[in-house]
PDB file of C-alpha atoms in Angstrom:
ATOM      1  CA  MET A 132     168.416 113.698  60.150  1.00 35.00           C
ATOM      2  CA  SER A 133     168.391 117.326  61.202  1.00 34.00           C
ATOM      3  CA  ALA A 134     169.103 116.403  64.806  1.00 33.00           C
ATOM      4  CA  CYS A 135     171.973 114.191  63.733  1.00 33.00           C
ATOM      5  CA  SER A 136     173.595 116.957  61.723  1.00 32.00           C
ATOM      6  CA  THR A 137     173.154 119.500  64.461  1.00 31.00           C
ATOM      7  CA  GLY A 138     174.636 117.285  67.138  1.00 32.00           C
ATOM      8  CA  THR A 139     177.666 116.298  65.120  1.00 32.00           C
ATOM      9  CA  THR A 140     178.456 119.840  64.031  1.00 30.00           C
ATOM     10  CA  THR A 141     178.195 121.255  67.516  1.00 32.00           C
ATOM     11  CA  ALA A 142     180.478 118.660  69.043  1.00 31.00           C
ATOM     12  CA  THR A 143     183.150 119.067  66.357  1.00 31.00           C
ATOM     13  CA  ALA A 144     183.154 122.842  66.462  1.00 32.00           C
ATOM     14  CA  ALA A 145     183.465 122.928  70.231  1.00 33.00           C
ATOM     15  CA  ALA A 146     186.330 120.436  70.406  1.00 34.00           C
ATOM     16  CA  ALA A 147     189.137 122.022  68.344  1.00 34.00           C
ATOM     17  CA  PRO A 148     189.293 125.753  69.109  1.00 36.00           C
ATOM     18  CA  ALA A 149     188.329 125.675  72.768  1.00 36.00           C
ATOM     19  CA  PRO A 150     191.763 125.070  74.390  1.00 36.00           C
ATOM     20  CA  THR A 151     193.506 127.875  72.448  1.00 35.00           C
ATOM     21  CA  THR A 152     190.771 130.382  73.119  1.00 35.00           C
ATOM     22  CA  THR A 153     190.676 129.539  76.786  1.00 36.00           C
ATOM     23  CA  THR A 154     194.391 130.168  77.360  1.00 35.00           C
ATOM     24  CA  THR A 155     194.097 133.777  76.124  1.00 34.00           C
ATOM     25  CA  THR A 156     190.997 134.587  78.125  1.00 34.00           C
ATOM     26  CA  ALA A 157     191.337 136.499  81.342  1.00 36.00           C
ATOM     27  CA  ALA A 158     188.479 134.639  83.039  1.00 36.00           C
ATOM     28  CA  PRO A 159     189.022 130.864  82.513  1.00 37.00           C
ATOM     29  CA  THR A 160     186.247 129.927  84.901  1.00 38.00           C
ATOM     30  CA  THR A 161     183.569 131.354  82.609  1.00 36.00           C
ATOM     31  CA  THR A 162     184.959 129.640  79.488  1.00 36.00           C
ATOM     32  CA  THR A 163     185.277 126.150  80.952  1.00 38.00           C
ATOM     33  CA  THR A 164     181.763 126.013  82.388  1.00 38.00           C
ATOM     34  CA  ALA A 165     179.912 127.001  79.191  1.00 42.00           C
ATOM     35  CA  ALA A 166     181.375 124.765  76.441  1.00 41.00           C
ATOM     36  CA  PRO A 167     180.882 121.230  77.874  1.00 43.00           C
ATOM     37  CA  THR A 168     177.235 121.848  78.728  1.00 43.00           C
ATOM     38  CA  THR A 169     176.319 122.797  75.141  1.00 41.00           C
ATOM     39  CA  THR A 170     178.027 119.736  73.672  1.00 40.00           C
ATOM     40  CA  THR A 171     176.317 117.331  76.076  1.00 44.00           C
ATOM     41  CA  LEU A 172     172.813 118.603  75.360  1.00 47.00           C
ATOM     42  CA  ALA A 173     173.252 118.294  71.585  1.00 50.00           C
ATOM     43  CA  SER A 174     174.301 114.636  71.525  1.00 54.00           C
ATOM     44  CA  PRO A 175     171.362 112.273  72.401  1.00 83.00           C
ATOM     45  CA  PHE A 176     169.677 112.125  68.971  1.00 94.00           C
ATOM     46  CA  PRO A 177     169.525 110.362  66.623  1.00 95.00           C
ATOM     47  CA  THR A 178     169.602 107.271  68.789  1.00 96.00           C
ATOM     48  CA  THR A 179     168.653 103.600  68.746  1.00 96.00           C
ATOM     49  CA  VAL A 180     166.800 101.499  71.295  1.00 96.00           C
ATOM     50  CA  ASP A 181     166.891  97.706  71.485  1.00 96.00           C
ATOM     51  CA  ALA A 182     163.279  96.919  72.362  1.00 96.00           C
ATOM     52  CA  ALA A 183     161.352  93.642  72.098  1.00 96.00           C
ATOM     53  CA  ASN A 184     160.478  94.461  68.480  1.00 96.00           C
ATOM     54  CA  GLY A 185     164.134  94.892  67.533  1.00 96.00           C
ATOM     55  CA  THR A 186     166.388  97.886  67.150  1.00 97.00           C
ATOM     56  CA  VAL A 187     164.330 101.047  66.801  1.00 97.00           C
ATOM     57  CA  GLU A 188     165.844 104.188  65.322  1.00 96.00           C
ATOM     58  CA  ILE A 189     164.656 107.520  66.677  1.00 96.00           C
ATOM     59  CA  GLN A 190     165.894 110.530  64.761  1.00 95.00           C
ATOM     60  CA  GLU A 191     164.760 113.366  67.021  1.00 95.00           C
ATOM     61  CA  ALA A 192     163.482 113.834  70.549  1.00 95.00           C
ATOM     62  CA  PRO A 193     159.807 112.833  70.455  1.00 97.00           C
ATOM     63  CA  ASN A 194     157.277 115.526  71.264  1.00 97.00           C
ATOM     64  CA  ALA A 195     154.088 113.549  70.699  1.00 98.00           C
ATOM     65  CA  ILE A 196     154.244 110.202  72.483  1.00 98.00           C
ATOM     66  CA  VAL A 197     151.271 107.830  72.548  1.00 98.00           C
ATOM     67  CA  SER A 198     151.432 105.203  75.282  1.00 98.00           C
ATOM     68  CA  LEU A 199     149.169 102.161  75.076  1.00 98.00           C
ATOM     69  CA  SER A 200     150.699 100.641  78.200  1.00 97.00           C
ATOM     70  CA  PRO A 201     149.741 101.707  81.747  1.00 98.00           C
ATOM     71  CA  THR A 202     153.159 100.622  82.973  1.00 98.00           C
ATOM     72  CA  ALA A 203     154.986 102.564  80.242  1.00 98.00           C
ATOM     73  CA  THR A 204     152.855 105.596  81.056  1.00 98.00           C
ATOM     74  CA  GLU A 205     153.984 105.447  84.671  1.00 98.00           C
ATOM     75  CA  MET A 206     157.603 105.050  83.586  1.00 98.00           C
ATOM     76  CA  LEU A 207     157.424 107.974  81.140  1.00 98.00           C
ATOM     77  CA  PHE A 208     156.083 110.351  83.737  1.00 98.00           C
ATOM     78  CA  ALA A 209     158.528 109.117  86.378  1.00 98.00           C
ATOM     79  CA  ILE A 210     161.550 109.922  84.169  1.00 98.00           C
ATOM     80  CA  GLY A 211     160.279 113.408  83.319  1.00 98.00           C
ATOM     81  CA  ALA A 212     158.867 112.693  79.845  1.00 98.00           C
ATOM     82  CA  GLY A 213     155.266 113.397  80.827  1.00 98.00           C
ATOM     83  CA  ASP A 214     155.166 116.695  78.935  1.00 97.00           C
ATOM     84  CA  GLN A 215     155.968 114.794  75.725  1.00 98.00           C
ATOM     85  CA  VAL A 216     153.007 112.419  76.135  1.00 98.00           C
ATOM     86  CA  VAL A 217     149.960 113.499  74.125  1.00 98.00           C
ATOM     87  CA  ALA A 218     147.718 110.462  74.666  1.00 98.00           C
ATOM     88  CA  VAL A 219     147.520 107.296  76.745  1.00 98.00           C
ATOM     89  CA  ASP A 220     145.189 104.316  76.700  1.00 97.00           C
ATOM     90  CA  ASP A 221     142.035 103.985  78.748  1.00 97.00           C
ATOM     91  CA  GLN A 222     143.769 101.827  81.390  1.00 96.00           C
ATOM     92  CA  SER A 223     146.533 104.332  82.135  1.00 97.00           C
ATOM     93  CA  ASN A 224     145.089 105.840  85.294  1.00 96.00           C
ATOM     94  CA  TYR A 225     148.346 106.905  86.954  1.00 97.00           C
ATOM     95  CA  PRO A 226     149.545 109.575  87.391  1.00 98.00           C
ATOM     96  CA  ASP A 227     146.434 111.742  87.511  1.00 97.00           C
ATOM     97  CA  THR A 228     147.923 114.169  84.985  1.00 97.00           C
ATOM     98  CA  ALA A 229     148.200 111.537  82.225  1.00 98.00           C
ATOM     99  CA  PRO A 230     146.127 112.503  79.136  1.00 98.00           C
ATOM    100  CA  VAL A 231     143.751 109.536  79.184  1.00 97.00           C
ATOM    101  CA  THR A 232     141.832 108.772  75.990  1.00 97.00           C
ATOM    102  CA  ASP A 233     139.591 105.982  74.729  1.00 96.00           C
ATOM    103  CA  LEU A 234     142.521 104.320  72.964  1.00 97.00           C
ATOM    104  CA  THR A 235     142.983 100.697  73.887  1.00 95.00           C
ATOM    105  CA  GLY A 236     146.098  98.595  74.101  1.00 93.00           C
ATOM    106  CA  PHE A 237     144.159  95.347  73.888  1.00 91.00           C
ATOM    107  CA  SER A 238     142.745  95.889  70.404  1.00 92.00           C
ATOM    108  CA  PRO A 239     144.563  98.974  69.136  1.00 94.00           C
ATOM    109  CA  ASN A 240     143.202 100.897  66.160  1.00 95.00           C
ATOM    110  CA  VAL A 241     145.903 102.277  63.879  1.00 96.00           C
ATOM    111  CA  GLU A 242     143.773 105.125  62.541  1.00 97.00           C
ATOM    112  CA  ALA A 243     142.834 106.253  66.051  1.00 97.00           C
ATOM    113  CA  ILE A 244     146.498 106.243  67.114  1.00 98.00           C
ATOM    114  CA  VAL A 245     147.670 108.123  64.029  1.00 98.00           C
ATOM    115  CA  ALA A 246     145.049 110.807  64.680  1.00 98.00           C
ATOM    116  CA  TYR A 247     147.292 112.044  67.495  1.00 98.00           C
ATOM    117  CA  ASP A 248     150.157 112.521  65.001  1.00 98.00           C
ATOM    118  CA  PRO A 249     152.630 110.659  67.237  1.00 98.00           C
ATOM    119  CA  ASP A 250     156.377 110.599  66.748  1.00 97.00           C
ATOM    120  CA  LEU A 251     156.720 107.660  69.177  1.00 98.00           C
ATOM    121  CA  VAL A 252     154.275 104.923  70.211  1.00 98.00           C
ATOM    122  CA  VAL A 253     154.846 102.607  73.189  1.00 98.00           C
ATOM    123  CA  ILE A 254     152.939  99.318  73.421  1.00 97.00           C
ATOM    124  CA  THR A 255     152.875  96.229  75.615  1.00 95.00           C
ATOM    125  CA  PHE A 256     152.038  93.681  72.939  1.00 91.00           C
ATOM    126  CA  ASP A 257     151.386  93.525  69.230  1.00 94.00           C
ATOM    127  CA  PRO A 258     148.081  91.837  68.415  1.00 88.00           C
ATOM    128  CA  GLY A 259     149.221  91.170  64.852  1.00 85.00           C
ATOM    129  CA  ASP A 260     150.187  93.996  62.573  1.00 92.00           C
ATOM    130  CA  LEU A 261     150.336  97.092  64.757  1.00 96.00           C
ATOM    131  CA  VAL A 262     154.116  97.448  64.681  1.00 97.00           C
ATOM    132  CA  ALA A 263     154.244  96.784  60.942  1.00 96.00           C
ATOM    133  CA  SER A 264     151.456  99.280  60.260  1.00 97.00           C
ATOM    134  CA  LEU A 265     153.092 102.058  62.257  1.00 97.00           C
ATOM    135  CA  ASP A 266     156.495 101.237  60.778  1.00 96.00           C
ATOM    136  CA  SER A 267     155.035 101.650  57.301  1.00 97.00           C
ATOM    137  CA  LEU A 268     153.946 105.138  58.294  1.00 97.00           C
ATOM    138  CA  GLY A 269     157.390 106.020  59.596  1.00 97.00           C
ATOM    139  CA  ILE A 270     156.285 106.120  63.239  1.00 97.00           C
ATOM    140  CA  PRO A 271     158.798 104.564  65.686  1.00 98.00           C
ATOM    141  CA  VAL A 272     157.290 101.925  67.988  1.00 98.00           C
ATOM    142  CA  LEU A 273     158.698 100.491  71.197  1.00 98.00           C
ATOM    143  CA  LEU A 274     157.326  97.115  72.239  1.00 97.00           C
ATOM    144  CA  GLU A 275     157.782  96.798  76.006  1.00 97.00           C
ATOM    145  CA  PRO A 276     156.143  93.510  77.088  1.00 96.00           C
ATOM    146  CA  ALA A 277     155.352  92.425  80.624  1.00 94.00           C
ATOM    147  CA  ALA A 278     158.563  92.140  82.601  1.00 94.00           C
ATOM    148  CA  ALA A 279     159.752  88.691  83.570  1.00 91.00           C
ATOM    149  CA  SER A 280     162.213  89.990  86.134  1.00 91.00           C
ATOM    150  CA  ILE A 281     163.203  93.082  88.058  1.00 93.00           C
ATOM    151  CA  ASP A 282     166.121  93.524  85.678  1.00 95.00           C
ATOM    152  CA  ASP A 283     163.576  93.737  82.855  1.00 95.00           C
ATOM    153  CA  VAL A 284     161.906  96.584  84.735  1.00 96.00           C
ATOM    154  CA  TYR A 285     165.160  98.492  84.945  1.00 97.00           C
ATOM    155  CA  ASP A 286     165.974  97.772  81.289  1.00 97.00           C
ATOM    156  CA  GLN A 287     162.636  99.137  80.092  1.00 98.00           C
ATOM    157  CA  ILE A 288     163.025 102.307  82.133  1.00 98.00           C
ATOM    158  CA  GLY A 289     166.437 102.770  80.541  1.00 97.00           C
ATOM    159  CA  GLN A 290     165.063 102.167  77.041  1.00 97.00           C
ATOM    160  CA  LEU A 291     162.344 104.766  77.531  1.00 98.00           C
ATOM    161  CA  GLY A 292     164.927 107.193  78.884  1.00 97.00           C
ATOM    162  CA  THR A 293     167.049 106.773  75.772  1.00 97.00           C
ATOM    163  CA  ALA A 294     164.069 107.045  73.444  1.00 97.00           C
ATOM    164  CA  THR A 295     162.790 110.255  75.002  1.00 97.00           C
ATOM    165  CA  GLY A 296     166.026 112.080  75.807  1.00 96.00           C
ATOM    166  CA  HIS A 297     165.793 111.442  79.537  1.00 97.00           C
ATOM    167  CA  GLN A 298     168.686 109.037  80.004  1.00 96.00           C
ATOM    168  CA  GLU A 299     170.012 110.669  83.142  1.00 97.00           C
ATOM    169  CA  GLU A 300     166.589 110.805  84.759  1.00 98.00           C
ATOM    170  CA  ALA A 301     166.067 107.137  83.924  1.00 98.00           C
ATOM    171  CA  LEU A 302     169.400 106.189  85.465  1.00 98.00           C
ATOM    172  CA  ASP A 303     168.585 108.245  88.542  1.00 98.00           C
ATOM    173  CA  LEU A 304     165.199 106.557  88.845  1.00 98.00           C
ATOM    174  CA  VAL A 305     166.666 103.062  88.597  1.00 98.00           C
ATOM    175  CA  GLU A 306     169.315 103.933  91.157  1.00 98.00           C
ATOM    176  CA  GLN A 307     166.700 105.346  93.523  1.00 98.00           C
ATOM    177  CA  MET A 308     164.462 102.300  93.099  1.00 98.00           C
ATOM    178  CA  GLY A 309     167.345  99.978  93.871  1.00 97.00           C
ATOM    179  CA  SER A 310     168.270 102.011  96.936  1.00 98.00           C
ATOM    180  CA  ASP A 311     164.667 102.058  98.180  1.00 98.00           C
ATOM    181  CA  ILE A 312     164.322  98.310  97.678  1.00 97.00           C
ATOM    182  CA  ASP A 313     167.549  97.685  99.568  1.00 96.00           C
ATOM    183  CA  GLN A 314     166.279  99.778 102.469  1.00 96.00           C
ATOM    184  CA  ILE A 315     162.932  97.961 102.546  1.00 96.00           C
ATOM    185  CA  LEU A 316     164.722  94.615 102.647  1.00 94.00           C
ATOM    186  CA  LEU A 317     167.080  95.850 105.349  1.00 93.00           C
ATOM    187  CA  ASP A 318     164.169  97.000 107.513  1.00 91.00           C
ATOM    188  CA  ALA A 319     162.265  93.791 106.828  1.00 87.00           C
ATOM    189  CA  THR A 320     165.184  91.602 107.845  1.00 77.00           C
ATOM    190  CA  ALA A 321     165.335  93.230 111.244  1.00 66.00           C
ATOM    191  CA  ALA A 322     161.593  93.003 111.793  1.00 60.00           C
ATOM    192  CA  THR A 323     160.877  89.463 110.593  1.00 57.00           C
ATOM    193  CA  SER A 324     163.683  87.394 112.041  1.00 50.00           C
ATOM    194  CA  ASP A 325     161.115  84.938 113.395  1.00 49.00           C
ATOM    195  CA  GLY A 326     159.057  84.946 110.201  1.00 51.00           C
ATOM    196  CA  GLU A 327     161.200  82.704 108.057  1.00 65.00           C
ATOM    197  CA  ASN A 328     159.580  79.866 106.151  1.00 79.00           C
ATOM    198  CA  LEU A 329     156.231  81.599 105.962  1.00 93.00           C
ATOM    199  CA  THR A 330     154.231  80.489 102.946  1.00 96.00           C
ATOM    200  CA  TYR A 331     151.964  82.614 100.802  1.00 97.00           C
ATOM    201  CA  TYR A 332     149.329  82.448  98.090  1.00 98.00           C
ATOM    202  CA  PHE A 333     149.136  85.356  95.627  1.00 98.00           C
ATOM    203  CA  GLU A 334     145.717  85.624  93.983  1.00 98.00           C
ATOM    204  CA  LEU A 335     145.329  87.287  90.582  1.00 98.00           C
ATOM    205  CA  ASP A 336     141.641  86.543  90.191  1.00 97.00           C
ATOM    206  CA  PRO A 337     138.853  84.553  91.866  1.00 97.00           C
ATOM    207  CA  THR A 338     139.491  81.581  89.577  1.00 98.00           C
ATOM    208  CA  TYR A 339     142.768  81.100  91.461  1.00 98.00           C
ATOM    209  CA  TYR A 340     145.268  82.177  88.850  1.00 98.00           C
ATOM    210  CA  SER A 341     148.469  82.925  90.713  1.00 98.00           C
ATOM    211  CA  VAL A 342     152.148  83.732  90.155  1.00 97.00           C
ATOM    212  CA  THR A 343     155.298  81.751  90.796  1.00 97.00           C
ATOM    213  CA  SER A 344     158.677  82.857  92.015  1.00 96.00           C
ATOM    214  CA  SER A 345     159.856  83.087  88.405  1.00 94.00           C
ATOM    215  CA  THR A 346     157.737  86.186  87.756  1.00 93.00           C
ATOM    216  CA  PHE A 347     158.733  89.708  88.706  1.00 91.00           C
ATOM    217  CA  ILE A 348     155.980  89.678  91.356  1.00 95.00           C
ATOM    218  CA  GLY A 349     157.246  86.418  92.789  1.00 96.00           C
ATOM    219  CA  GLN A 350     160.817  87.675  92.755  1.00 95.00           C
ATOM    220  CA  LEU A 351     159.859  90.735  94.780  1.00 95.00           C
ATOM    221  CA  VAL A 352     157.884  88.765  97.368  1.00 96.00           C
ATOM    222  CA  GLY A 353     160.628  86.145  97.520  1.00 95.00           C
ATOM    223  CA  MET A 354     163.100  88.836  98.541  1.00 94.00           C
ATOM    224  CA  LEU A 355     161.327  88.887 101.879  1.00 94.00           C
ATOM    225  CA  GLY A 356     161.980  85.200 102.425  1.00 92.00           C
ATOM    226  CA  LEU A 357     158.441  83.972 101.800  1.00 95.00           C
ATOM    227  CA  GLU A 358     157.772  80.612 100.171  1.00 96.00           C
ATOM    228  CA  ASN A 359     155.331  80.557  97.259  1.00 98.00           C
ATOM    229  CA  ILE A 360     152.808  77.686  97.339  1.00 98.00           C
ATOM    230  CA  ALA A 361     152.255  78.064  93.575  1.00 98.00           C
ATOM    231  CA  ASP A 362     155.778  77.056  92.597  1.00 97.00           C
ATOM    232  CA  PRO A 363     155.236  73.257  92.650  1.00 97.00           C
ATOM    233  CA  ALA A 364     152.062  73.634  90.575  1.00 97.00           C
ATOM    234  CA  ASP A 365     153.775  75.362  87.644  1.00 95.00           C
ATOM    235  CA  THR A 366     154.832  72.218  85.820  1.00 91.00           C
ATOM    236  CA  ASP A 367     155.163  73.922  82.430  1.00 90.00           C
ATOM    237  CA  GLY A 368     157.122  76.890  83.780  1.00 92.00           C
ATOM    238  CA  PHE A 369     154.593  79.447  82.512  1.00 92.00           C
ATOM    239  CA  GLY A 370     154.803  81.442  85.713  1.00 94.00           C
ATOM    240  CA  TYR A 371     151.076  82.031  86.092  1.00 95.00           C
ATOM    241  CA  PRO A 372     149.465  78.690  87.017  1.00 97.00           C
ATOM    242  CA  GLN A 373     145.806  78.260  87.782  1.00 97.00           C
ATOM    243  CA  LEU A 374     145.460  76.540  91.129  1.00 98.00           C
ATOM    244  CA  SER A 375     142.399  74.789  92.523  1.00 98.00           C
ATOM    245  CA  ALA A 376     140.624  75.525  95.768  1.00 98.00           C
ATOM    246  CA  GLU A 377     141.593  72.061  96.958  1.00 98.00           C
ATOM    247  CA  TYR A 378     145.262  72.726  96.226  1.00 98.00           C
ATOM    248  CA  ILE A 379     145.213  75.985  98.173  1.00 98.00           C
ATOM    249  CA  LEU A 380     143.366  74.432 101.108  1.00 98.00           C
ATOM    250  CA  ASP A 381     145.857  71.590 101.228  1.00 98.00           C
ATOM    251  CA  ALA A 382     148.828  73.985 101.088  1.00 98.00           C
ATOM    252  CA  ASP A 383     147.315  76.079 103.913  1.00 98.00           C
ATOM    253  CA  PRO A 384     149.362  79.257 103.309  1.00 97.00           C
ATOM    254  CA  ASP A 385     150.366  81.530 106.177  1.00 96.00           C
ATOM    255  CA  LEU A 386     149.559  84.641 104.142  1.00 97.00           C
ATOM    256  CA  ILE A 387     147.195  85.399 101.266  1.00 98.00           C
ATOM    257  CA  PHE A 388     147.650  88.436  99.021  1.00 98.00           C
ATOM    258  CA  LEU A 389     144.670  89.580  96.984  1.00 98.00           C
ATOM    259  CA  ALA A 390     145.459  91.383  93.714  1.00 98.00           C
ATOM    260  CA  ASP A 391     141.836  91.155  92.599  1.00 98.00           C
ATOM    261  CA  THR A 392     140.232  93.696  94.895  1.00 98.00           C
ATOM    262  CA  LYS A 393     139.415  96.388  92.313  1.00 96.00           C
ATOM    263  CA  CYS A 394     138.713  94.153  89.366  1.00 96.00           C
ATOM    264  CA  CYS A 395     136.719  91.492  91.133  1.00 98.00           C
ATOM    265  CA  GLY A 396     135.625  92.809  94.529  1.00 98.00           C
ATOM    266  CA  GLN A 397     137.630  90.334  96.566  1.00 98.00           C
ATOM    267  CA  SER A 398     138.502  91.051 100.208  1.00 98.00           C
ATOM    268  CA  PRO A 399     139.483  89.225 103.401  1.00 98.00           C
ATOM    269  CA  GLU A 400     135.768  88.908 104.117  1.00 98.00           C
ATOM    270  CA  THR A 401     134.878  87.301 100.768  1.00 98.00           C
ATOM    271  CA  VAL A 402     137.812  84.920 101.110  1.00 98.00           C
ATOM    272  CA  ALA A 403     136.607  83.802 104.531  1.00 98.00           C
ATOM    273  CA  GLU A 404     133.174  83.070 103.034  1.00 98.00           C
ATOM    274  CA  ARG A 405     134.537  80.589 100.469  1.00 98.00           C
ATOM    275  CA  PRO A 406     133.706  76.960 101.346  1.00 98.00           C
ATOM    276  CA  GLY A 407     136.372  75.580 103.657  1.00 97.00           C
ATOM    277  CA  TRP A 408     138.558  78.702 103.560  1.00 98.00           C
ATOM    278  CA  ASP A 409     137.534  79.855 107.040  1.00 97.00           C
ATOM    279  CA  SER A 410     139.829  77.197 108.478  1.00 97.00           C
ATOM    280  CA  LEU A 411     142.943  78.322 106.599  1.00 97.00           C
ATOM    281  CA  THR A 412     145.790  79.602 108.746  1.00 96.00           C
ATOM    282  CA  ALA A 413     145.908  82.876 106.815  1.00 97.00           C
ATOM    283  CA  VAL A 414     142.223  83.444 107.508  1.00 97.00           C
ATOM    284  CA  THR A 415     142.135  82.430 111.158  1.00 96.00           C
ATOM    285  CA  GLU A 416     145.260  84.473 111.920  1.00 95.00           C
ATOM    286  CA  GLY A 417     143.999  87.541 110.051  1.00 96.00           C
ATOM    287  CA  ASN A 418     146.734  87.371 107.436  1.00 96.00           C
ATOM    288  CA  VAL A 419     144.706  87.969 104.273  1.00 98.00           C
ATOM    289  CA  PHE A 420     145.847  91.246 102.705  1.00 98.00           C
ATOM    290  CA  ALA A 421     143.993  93.311 100.123  1.00 98.00           C
ATOM    291  CA  LEU A 422     146.303  94.946  97.551  1.00 98.00           C
ATOM    292  CA  ASP A 423     145.805  97.638  94.926  1.00 97.00           C
ATOM    293  CA  ASP A 424     145.424  95.644  91.705  1.00 96.00           C
ATOM    294  CA  ASP A 425     147.244  98.250  89.628  1.00 97.00           C
ATOM    295  CA  VAL A 426     150.235  98.609  91.929  1.00 97.00           C
ATOM    296  CA  ALA A 427     150.501  94.833  92.265  1.00 96.00           C
ATOM    297  CA  SER A 428     150.384  94.100  88.533  1.00 94.00           C
ATOM    298  CA  ARG A 429     152.378  96.907  86.905  1.00 97.00           C
ATOM    299  CA  TRP A 430     156.120  96.481  86.613  1.00 96.00           C
ATOM    300  CA  GLY A 431     156.942 100.175  86.757  1.00 97.00           C
ATOM    301  CA  PRO A 432     158.386 102.501  89.394  1.00 98.00           C
ATOM    302  CA  ARG A 433     155.675 101.545  91.873  1.00 98.00           C
ATOM    303  CA  ILE A 434     157.143  98.084  92.426  1.00 97.00           C
ATOM    304  CA  VAL A 435     158.840  99.840  95.333  1.00 98.00           C
ATOM    305  CA  ASP A 436     155.424 100.675  96.809  1.00 98.00           C
ATOM    306  CA  PHE A 437     154.321  97.103  96.181  1.00 98.00           C
ATOM    307  CA  LEU A 438     157.324  95.636  98.004  1.00 97.00           C
ATOM    308  CA  SER A 439     156.824  98.052 100.884  1.00 97.00           C
ATOM    309  CA  THR A 440     153.191  96.935 101.215  1.00 97.00           C
ATOM    310  CA  ILE A 441     154.192  93.266 101.267  1.00 96.00           C
ATOM    311  CA  ALA A 442     156.890  93.979 103.852  1.00 95.00           C
ATOM    312  CA  ASP A 443     154.347  95.788 106.039  1.00 95.00           C
ATOM    313  CA  ALA A 444     152.051  92.771 105.780  1.00 95.00           C
ATOM    314  CA  VAL A 445     154.802  90.381 106.811  1.00 93.00           C
ATOM    315  CA  ARG A 446     155.535  92.526 109.835  1.00 90.00           C
ATOM    316  CA  GLN A 447     151.923  92.099 110.950  1.00 88.00           C
ATOM    317  CA  VAL A 448     152.099  88.313 110.921  1.00 86.00           C
ATOM    318  CA  THR A 449     152.086  86.607 114.252  1.00 65.00           C
ATOM    319  CA  HIS A 450     153.893  83.394 113.627  1.00 59.00           C
ATOM    320  CA  PRO A 451     153.057  80.492 115.938  1.00 56.00           C
TER     321      PRO A 451
END
């Protein structure tokens, strides 16, 4: 409430007397540059954010943020809110300066979170009563689930910007990401004019879970004109179907992307050793690409790096 009162009072006081005072001042340049800046800085809080758990009210700029989401951690640091983050979960390994703890986002412990005295908690999913428990303690919570689209990515960055007082930085980041993606696609179009209709298989783990074009990963790869072999297999529209080895062999993709290199030790060599896989076009043509699991699976600012990596891979393909 204190922030609300301060912001309102400052804006009102600056609005009425300023014009009269300015006309009697010998140096108008000095007067006009000082007043608007003060008013703008006082206005962001209190604020509300429409997150997946509903409308969240945030009274003051948070100074003790706990992030239980590796993607949210990357977003927070990218918009300049890193100094406000006091703890992150054990999977938040980027950037290197993130204050990693033994907190977990998979089975979060309310007492362990509260020990950091947070004034904002960001999570990816609620296992049951986490949001309710923190709400009962008066701690704002933002639920930012896995993005289903690139627009979701931009929306979440904007929500975190509003919640932390970094709206302008969030807008700048989204604009820069969009510009970078446009440039990657422009470069890719010129380099892959003979690569249309290439098919691909995107591997999440060695049991052949994949993604379809309806996911944010599939949307990004689809921007490069590639055809996803998993799409016909997703009969229930879940977006993450489990394929079979037989299905993949029959589809014979031109490219294979491995997002299970760090978690599961997969590589172009291990793929070639699978029964029957040595005859796949992607294997014989050398078009099996190892990705960084984290970059490939997190829907944060590094989706630009992910798209750039995929575009580089496509450029390496020698199409018959």
